[in-house]
Amino acid sequence: MNFNESQTKVNLAKSFAAECQAGARYQFMATQAQLENFVFVKDTMKMIAKNEMAHAKLFYDYIVDKSGECKVMLEADYPYVDPALETSLLSERKIEEEEADSLYPDFAKVARDEGFFDVAESFELVAKVESTHAEILGYIYDGYKKNNLYKSKNKIAYRCSNCGHIECRTEGWKKCPLCSIDMGYIAIDFGEIFESAACF
Ligand SMILES: [Fe+2]
Ligand SMILES: [Fe+2]
């Protein structure tokens, strides 16, 4: 199938737009988290924003590689959500779940049906990342809402993102035992918590 006449080209353009906008919203969330002294949440939002921009670049490059310079006309809904941290964590988790569970798997199927196997595989791999993003956002949302981000049923590794001090415990420290910096700097290793992220 001719790429320029394919639905895959339109889907890639929609995905590029969606990823750019998600990247921007995560940057807004990072700024808000910094203002609230949740330094680890700020770092995590920046990490996710970076991931979204990498997805955007992947989709952008497919269009340029297969079409050359072009313009794509789009008709699609793009979300504008409440910028408060609690509500945006919740709404971004929902958006990530939709991308992981239906949007990108559907786009992968269309790409495969149209013979663009490389694009199909990329959509499937990006869907897996979005699923991990949804889990991370859900974890942070629950902790932020209940004010217990640094409590866990089982012992997990808490790491000070300022000085690197690590301890396995069920609750984070108020001040780092080594450098005395605030609780907001404690980092959580999500690879340890989520099965889906275990091999990342
Ligand atoms: Fe993404
Ligand atoms: Fe994502």
PDB file of C-alpha atoms and ligand atoms in Angstrom:
ATOM      1  CA  MET A   1       0.000   0.000   0.000  1.00  0.00           C
ATOM      2  CA  ASN A   2       1.130   3.539  -0.789  1.00  0.00           C
ATOM      3  CA  PHE A   3       2.111   5.117   2.533  1.00  0.00           C
ATOM      4  CA  ASN A   4       0.835   8.554   1.488  1.00  0.00           C
ATOM      5  CA  GLU A   5      -2.664   7.161   1.040  1.00  0.00           C
ATOM      6  CA  SER A   6      -2.595   4.983   4.154  1.00  0.00           C
ATOM      7  CA  GLN A   7      -4.467   5.334   7.418  1.00  0.00           C
ATOM      8  CA  THR A   8      -1.128   4.502   9.081  1.00  0.00           C
ATOM      9  CA  LYS A   9       0.290   7.868   7.984  1.00  0.00           C
ATOM     10  CA  VAL A  10      -2.678   9.669   9.608  1.00  0.00           C
ATOM     11  CA  ASN A  11      -2.379   7.512  12.747  1.00  0.00           C
ATOM     12  CA  LEU A  12       1.337   8.299  13.019  1.00  0.00           C
ATOM     13  CA  ALA A  13       0.585  12.027  12.685  1.00  0.00           C
ATOM     14  CA  LYS A  14      -2.112  11.813  15.384  1.00  0.00           C
ATOM     15  CA  SER A  15       0.275   9.874  17.627  1.00  0.00           C
ATOM     16  CA  PHE A  16       3.031  12.426  17.070  1.00  0.00           C
ATOM     17  CA  ALA A  17       0.663  15.257  18.074  1.00  0.00           C
ATOM     18  CA  ALA A  18      -0.586  13.323  21.109  1.00  0.00           C
ATOM     19  CA  GLU A  19       2.945  12.476  22.303  1.00  0.00           C
ATOM     20  CA  CYS A  20       4.124  16.098  21.941  1.00  0.00           C
ATOM     21  CA  GLN A  21       1.151  17.315  23.943  1.00  0.00           C
ATOM     22  CA  ALA A  22       1.628  14.632  26.601  1.00  0.00           C
ATOM     23  CA  GLY A  23       5.306  15.642  26.834  1.00  0.00           C
ATOM     24  CA  ALA A  24       4.255  19.267  27.382  1.00  0.00           C
ATOM     25  CA  ARG A  25       1.682  18.334  30.049  1.00  0.00           C
ATOM     26  CA  TYR A  26       4.261  16.236  31.941  1.00  0.00           C
ATOM     27  CA  GLN A  27       6.599  19.237  31.899  1.00  0.00           C
ATOM     28  CA  PHE A  28       3.796  21.334  33.411  1.00  0.00           C
ATOM     29  CA  MET A  29       3.321  18.641  36.076  1.00  0.00           C
ATOM     30  CA  ALA A  30       7.063  18.614  36.788  1.00  0.00           C
ATOM     31  CA  THR A  31       6.969  22.369  37.423  1.00  0.00           C
ATOM     32  CA  GLN A  32       3.978  21.971  39.743  1.00  0.00           C
ATOM     33  CA  ALA A  33       5.635  19.087  41.640  1.00  0.00           C
ATOM     34  CA  GLN A  34       8.777  21.199  42.100  1.00  0.00           C
ATOM     35  CA  LEU A  35       6.652  24.053  43.515  1.00  0.00           C
ATOM     36  CA  GLU A  36       5.176  21.570  46.018  1.00  0.00           C
ATOM     37  CA  ASN A  37       8.640  20.248  46.981  1.00  0.00           C
ATOM     38  CA  PHE A  38       8.024  16.751  45.572  1.00  0.00           C
ATOM     39  CA  VAL A  39      11.427  16.585  43.935  1.00  0.00           C
ATOM     40  CA  PHE A  40      11.163  12.874  43.121  1.00  0.00           C
ATOM     41  CA  VAL A  41       7.739  13.406  41.513  1.00  0.00           C
ATOM     42  CA  LYS A  42       9.256  16.271  39.509  1.00  0.00           C
ATOM     43  CA  ASP A  43      12.109  13.985  38.369  1.00  0.00           C
ATOM     44  CA  THR A  44       9.634  11.235  37.446  1.00  0.00           C
ATOM     45  CA  MET A  45       7.450  13.621  35.417  1.00  0.00           C
ATOM     46  CA  LYS A  46      10.559  14.840  33.592  1.00  0.00           C
ATOM     47  CA  MET A  47      11.575  11.233  32.885  1.00  0.00           C
ATOM     48  CA  ILE A  48       8.103  10.457  31.469  1.00  0.00           C
ATOM     49  CA  ALA A  49       8.124  13.704  29.455  1.00  0.00           C
ATOM     50  CA  LYS A  50      11.450  12.607  27.957  1.00  0.00           C
ATOM     51  CA  ASN A  51       9.952   9.207  27.072  1.00  0.00           C
ATOM     52  CA  GLU A  52       6.991  10.905  25.351  1.00  0.00           C
ATOM     53  CA  MET A  53       9.305  13.092  23.285  1.00  0.00           C
ATOM     54  CA  ALA A  54      11.239   9.978  22.230  1.00  0.00           C
ATOM     55  CA  HIS A  55       7.932   8.403  21.112  1.00  0.00           C
ATOM     56  CA  ALA A  56       7.086  11.617  19.248  1.00  0.00           C
ATOM     57  CA  LYS A  57      10.469  11.490  17.457  1.00  0.00           C
ATOM     58  CA  LEU A  58       9.927   7.851  16.476  1.00  0.00           C
ATOM     59  CA  PHE A  59       6.519   8.618  14.909  1.00  0.00           C
ATOM     60  CA  TYR A  60       7.831  11.807  13.265  1.00  0.00           C
ATOM     61  CA  ASP A  61      10.764   9.977  11.695  1.00  0.00           C
ATOM     62  CA  TYR A  62       8.488   7.279  10.226  1.00  0.00           C
ATOM     63  CA  ILE A  63       6.479   9.969   8.402  1.00  0.00           C
ATOM     64  CA  VAL A  64       9.551  11.814   7.111  1.00  0.00           C
ATOM     65  CA  ASP A  65      11.324   8.570   6.100  1.00  0.00           C
ATOM     66  CA  LYS A  66       8.324   7.196   4.241  1.00  0.00           C
ATOM     67  CA  SER A  67       6.834  10.449   2.813  1.00  0.00           C
ATOM     68  CA  GLY A  68       9.584  13.047   2.768  1.00  0.00           C
ATOM     69  CA  GLU A  69       8.590  16.573   3.781  1.00  0.00           C
ATOM     70  CA  CYS A  70       4.819  16.838   3.918  1.00  0.00           C
ATOM     71  CA  LYS A  71       1.803  18.235   5.731  1.00  0.00           C
ATOM     72  CA  VAL A  72      -0.878  16.072   7.284  1.00  0.00           C
ATOM     73  CA  MET A  73      -4.416  17.318   7.906  1.00  0.00           C
ATOM     74  CA  LEU A  74      -5.793  15.952  11.192  1.00  0.00           C
ATOM     75  CA  GLU A  75      -9.162  15.764  12.826  1.00  0.00           C
ATOM     76  CA  ALA A  76      -8.887  14.398  16.360  1.00  0.00           C
ATOM     77  CA  ASP A  77      -9.686  15.123  19.996  1.00  0.00           C
ATOM     78  CA  TYR A  78      -6.762  16.171  22.157  1.00  0.00           C
ATOM     79  CA  PRO A  79      -7.162  16.482  25.934  1.00  0.00           C
ATOM     80  CA  TYR A  80      -6.861  19.662  27.964  1.00  0.00           C
ATOM     81  CA  VAL A  81      -6.869  18.668  31.635  1.00  0.00           C
ATOM     82  CA  ASP A  82      -6.897  20.300  35.067  1.00  0.00           C
ATOM     83  CA  PRO A  83      -3.273  21.290  35.825  1.00  0.00           C
ATOM     84  CA  ALA A  84      -3.501  20.551  39.593  1.00  0.00           C
ATOM     85  CA  LEU A  85      -1.167  17.670  40.409  1.00  0.00           C
ATOM     86  CA  GLU A  86      -3.753  15.311  41.901  1.00  0.00           C
ATOM     87  CA  THR A  87      -6.251  15.638  39.042  1.00  0.00           C
ATOM     88  CA  SER A  88      -3.617  15.596  36.324  1.00  0.00           C
ATOM     89  CA  LEU A  89      -1.967  12.451  37.750  1.00  0.00           C
ATOM     90  CA  LEU A  90      -5.359  10.761  37.562  1.00  0.00           C
ATOM     91  CA  SER A  91      -6.286  11.974  34.094  1.00  0.00           C
ATOM     92  CA  GLU A  92      -2.839  11.231  32.634  1.00  0.00           C
ATOM     93  CA  ARG A  93      -3.041   7.699  34.028  1.00  0.00           C
ATOM     94  CA  LYS A  94      -6.341   7.250  32.177  1.00  0.00           C
ATOM     95  CA  ILE A  95      -4.852   8.616  28.943  1.00  0.00           C
ATOM     96  CA  GLU A  96      -1.851   6.263  29.284  1.00  0.00           C
ATOM     97  CA  GLU A  97      -4.198   3.307  29.855  1.00  0.00           C
ATOM     98  CA  GLU A  98      -6.219   4.187  26.748  1.00  0.00           C
ATOM     99  CA  GLU A  99      -3.044   4.408  24.672  1.00  0.00           C
ATOM    100  CA  ALA A 100      -1.733   1.126  26.081  1.00  0.00           C
ATOM    101  CA  ASP A 101      -4.962  -0.885  25.948  1.00  0.00           C
ATOM    102  CA  SER A 102      -6.744   0.323  22.819  1.00  0.00           C
ATOM    103  CA  LEU A 103      -5.312   3.243  20.832  1.00  0.00           C
ATOM    104  CA  TYR A 104      -1.827   1.953  19.993  1.00  0.00           C
ATOM    105  CA  PRO A 105      -2.841  -1.723  19.699  1.00  0.00           C
ATOM    106  CA  ASP A 106      -5.552  -0.579  17.218  1.00  0.00           C
ATOM    107  CA  PHE A 107      -3.021   1.531  15.295  1.00  0.00           C
ATOM    108  CA  ALA A 108      -0.647  -1.470  15.254  1.00  0.00           C
ATOM    109  CA  LYS A 109      -3.367  -3.651  13.741  1.00  0.00           C
ATOM    110  CA  VAL A 110      -4.124  -1.087  11.017  1.00  0.00           C
ATOM    111  CA  ALA A 111      -0.387  -0.752  10.241  1.00  0.00           C
ATOM    112  CA  ARG A 112      -0.010  -4.538  10.010  1.00  0.00           C
ATOM    113  CA  ASP A 113      -3.106  -4.829   7.764  1.00  0.00           C
ATOM    114  CA  GLU A 114      -1.639  -2.143   5.497  1.00  0.00           C
ATOM    115  CA  GLY A 115       1.734  -3.914   5.361  1.00  0.00           C
ATOM    116  CA  PHE A 116       3.749  -1.518   7.561  1.00  0.00           C
ATOM    117  CA  PHE A 117       5.202  -4.124   9.911  1.00  0.00           C
ATOM    118  CA  ASP A 118       7.945  -1.877  11.285  1.00  0.00           C
ATOM    119  CA  VAL A 119       5.359   0.727  12.326  1.00  0.00           C
ATOM    120  CA  ALA A 120       3.100  -1.962  13.811  1.00  0.00           C
ATOM    121  CA  GLU A 121       5.921  -3.256  15.990  1.00  0.00           C
ATOM    122  CA  SER A 122       6.783   0.248  17.181  1.00  0.00           C
ATOM    123  CA  PHE A 123       3.160   0.937  18.153  1.00  0.00           C
ATOM    124  CA  GLU A 124       3.137  -2.317  20.150  1.00  0.00           C
ATOM    125  CA  LEU A 125       6.391  -1.498  21.949  1.00  0.00           C
ATOM    126  CA  VAL A 126       5.272   2.053  22.737  1.00  0.00           C
ATOM    127  CA  ALA A 127       1.983   0.638  24.123  1.00  0.00           C
ATOM    128  CA  LYS A 128       4.033  -1.387  26.649  1.00  0.00           C
ATOM    129  CA  VAL A 129       5.862   1.744  27.806  1.00  0.00           C
ATOM    130  CA  GLU A 130       2.555   3.593  28.187  1.00  0.00           C
ATOM    131  CA  SER A 131       1.304   0.746  30.357  1.00  0.00           C
ATOM    132  CA  THR A 132       4.295   1.214  32.657  1.00  0.00           C
ATOM    133  CA  HIS A 133       3.662   4.981  32.697  1.00  0.00           C
ATOM    134  CA  ALA A 134       0.069   4.283  33.781  1.00  0.00           C
ATOM    135  CA  GLU A 135       1.319   2.130  36.670  1.00  0.00           C
ATOM    136  CA  ILE A 136       3.835   4.749  37.813  1.00  0.00           C
ATOM    137  CA  LEU A 137       1.211   7.522  37.657  1.00  0.00           C
ATOM    138  CA  GLY A 138      -1.266   5.347  39.569  1.00  0.00           C
ATOM    139  CA  TYR A 139       1.290   4.637  42.303  1.00  0.00           C
ATOM    140  CA  ILE A 140       2.184   8.320  42.673  1.00  0.00           C
ATOM    141  CA  TYR A 141      -1.485   9.383  42.525  1.00  0.00           C
ATOM    142  CA  ASP A 142      -2.467   7.014  45.358  1.00  0.00           C
ATOM    143  CA  GLY A 143       0.452   8.131  47.513  1.00  0.00           C
ATOM    144  CA  TYR A 144      -0.080  11.810  46.770  1.00  0.00           C
ATOM    145  CA  LYS A 145      -3.805  11.642  47.480  1.00  0.00           C
ATOM    146  CA  LYS A 146      -3.414   9.717  50.756  1.00  0.00           C
ATOM    147  CA  ASN A 147      -0.287  11.625  51.730  1.00  0.00           C
ATOM    148  CA  ASN A 148       1.638   8.356  52.112  1.00  0.00           C
ATOM    149  CA  LEU A 149       3.794   8.220  48.989  1.00  0.00           C
ATOM    150  CA  TYR A 150       6.678   6.933  51.085  1.00  0.00           C
ATOM    151  CA  LYS A 151       4.913   4.052  52.816  1.00  0.00           C
ATOM    152  CA  SER A 152       4.874   0.508  51.554  1.00  0.00           C
ATOM    153  CA  LYS A 153       3.437  -2.829  52.778  1.00  0.00           C
ATOM    154  CA  ASN A 154       6.666  -4.641  51.964  1.00  0.00           C
ATOM    155  CA  LYS A 155      10.212  -3.437  52.414  1.00  0.00           C
ATOM    156  CA  ILE A 156      11.427  -1.560  49.341  1.00  0.00           C
ATOM    157  CA  ALA A 157      14.581   0.380  48.553  1.00  0.00           C
ATOM    158  CA  TYR A 158      14.254   4.106  49.219  1.00  0.00           C
ATOM    159  CA  ARG A 159      17.084   6.143  47.731  1.00  0.00           C
ATOM    160  CA  CYS A 160      17.986   9.744  48.451  1.00  0.00           C
ATOM    161  CA  SER A 161      18.193  11.403  45.035  1.00  0.00           C
ATOM    162  CA  ASN A 162      20.434  14.088  46.557  1.00  0.00           C
ATOM    163  CA  CYS A 163      23.239  12.085  48.224  1.00  0.00           C
ATOM    164  CA  GLY A 164      22.512   8.519  47.038  1.00  0.00           C
ATOM    165  CA  HIS A 165      21.849   7.030  50.494  1.00  0.00           C
ATOM    166  CA  ILE A 166      19.801   3.797  50.168  1.00  0.00           C
ATOM    167  CA  GLU A 167      17.839   1.853  52.787  1.00  0.00           C
ATOM    168  CA  CYS A 168      15.352  -1.013  52.464  1.00  0.00           C
ATOM    169  CA  ARG A 169      12.397  -0.161  54.668  1.00  0.00           C
ATOM    170  CA  THR A 170       8.592   0.121  54.730  1.00  0.00           C
ATOM    171  CA  GLU A 171       8.561   3.867  55.276  1.00  0.00           C
ATOM    172  CA  GLY A 172      10.746   6.694  54.010  1.00  0.00           C
ATOM    173  CA  TRP A 173      12.616   9.090  56.267  1.00  0.00           C
ATOM    174  CA  LYS A 174      11.483  12.650  57.119  1.00  0.00           C
ATOM    175  CA  LYS A 175      15.083  13.842  56.694  1.00  0.00           C
ATOM    176  CA  CYS A 176      17.754  11.818  54.910  1.00  0.00           C
ATOM    177  CA  PRO A 177      19.940  10.038  57.519  1.00  0.00           C
ATOM    178  CA  LEU A 178      23.030  10.966  55.517  1.00  0.00           C
ATOM    179  CA  CYS A 179      22.528  14.462  54.048  1.00  0.00           C
ATOM    180  CA  SER A 180      19.431  15.622  56.036  1.00  0.00           C
ATOM    181  CA  ILE A 181      17.595  16.746  52.924  1.00  0.00           C
ATOM    182  CA  ASP A 182      13.757  16.639  52.837  1.00  0.00           C
ATOM    183  CA  MET A 183      11.587  13.592  52.274  1.00  0.00           C
ATOM    184  CA  GLY A 184      10.581  14.997  48.854  1.00  0.00           C
ATOM    185  CA  TYR A 185      13.990  13.918  47.503  1.00  0.00           C
ATOM    186  CA  ILE A 186      13.399  10.219  48.217  1.00  0.00           C
ATOM    187  CA  ALA A 187      13.356   8.198  44.992  1.00  0.00           C
ATOM    188  CA  ILE A 188      11.505   4.914  44.504  1.00  0.00           C
ATOM    189  CA  ASP A 189      12.764   2.189  42.188  1.00  0.00           C
ATOM    190  CA  PHE A 190       9.665   1.298  40.167  1.00  0.00           C
ATOM    191  CA  GLY A 191      11.433  -1.648  38.548  1.00  0.00           C
ATOM    192  CA  GLU A 192      11.303  -3.272  41.974  1.00  0.00           C
ATOM    193  CA  ILE A 193       7.580  -2.611  42.434  1.00  0.00           C
ATOM    194  CA  PHE A 194       5.972  -3.314  39.069  1.00  0.00           C
ATOM    195  CA  GLU A 195       6.262  -6.615  37.304  1.00  0.00           C
ATOM    196  CA  SER A 196       5.764  -4.933  33.926  1.00  0.00           C
ATOM    197  CA  ALA A 197       8.813  -2.743  34.587  1.00  0.00           C
ATOM    198  CA  ALA A 198      10.928  -5.523  36.092  1.00  0.00           C
ATOM    199  CA  CYS A 199      13.168  -5.919  33.066  1.00  0.00           C
ATOM    200  CA  PHE A 200      13.537  -2.207  32.237  1.00  0.00           C
TER     201      PHE A 200
HETATM  202 FE    FE B   1       4.292   8.039  24.706  1.00  0.00          FE
HETATM  203 FE    FE B   2       3.345   7.665  28.304  1.00  0.00          FE
END
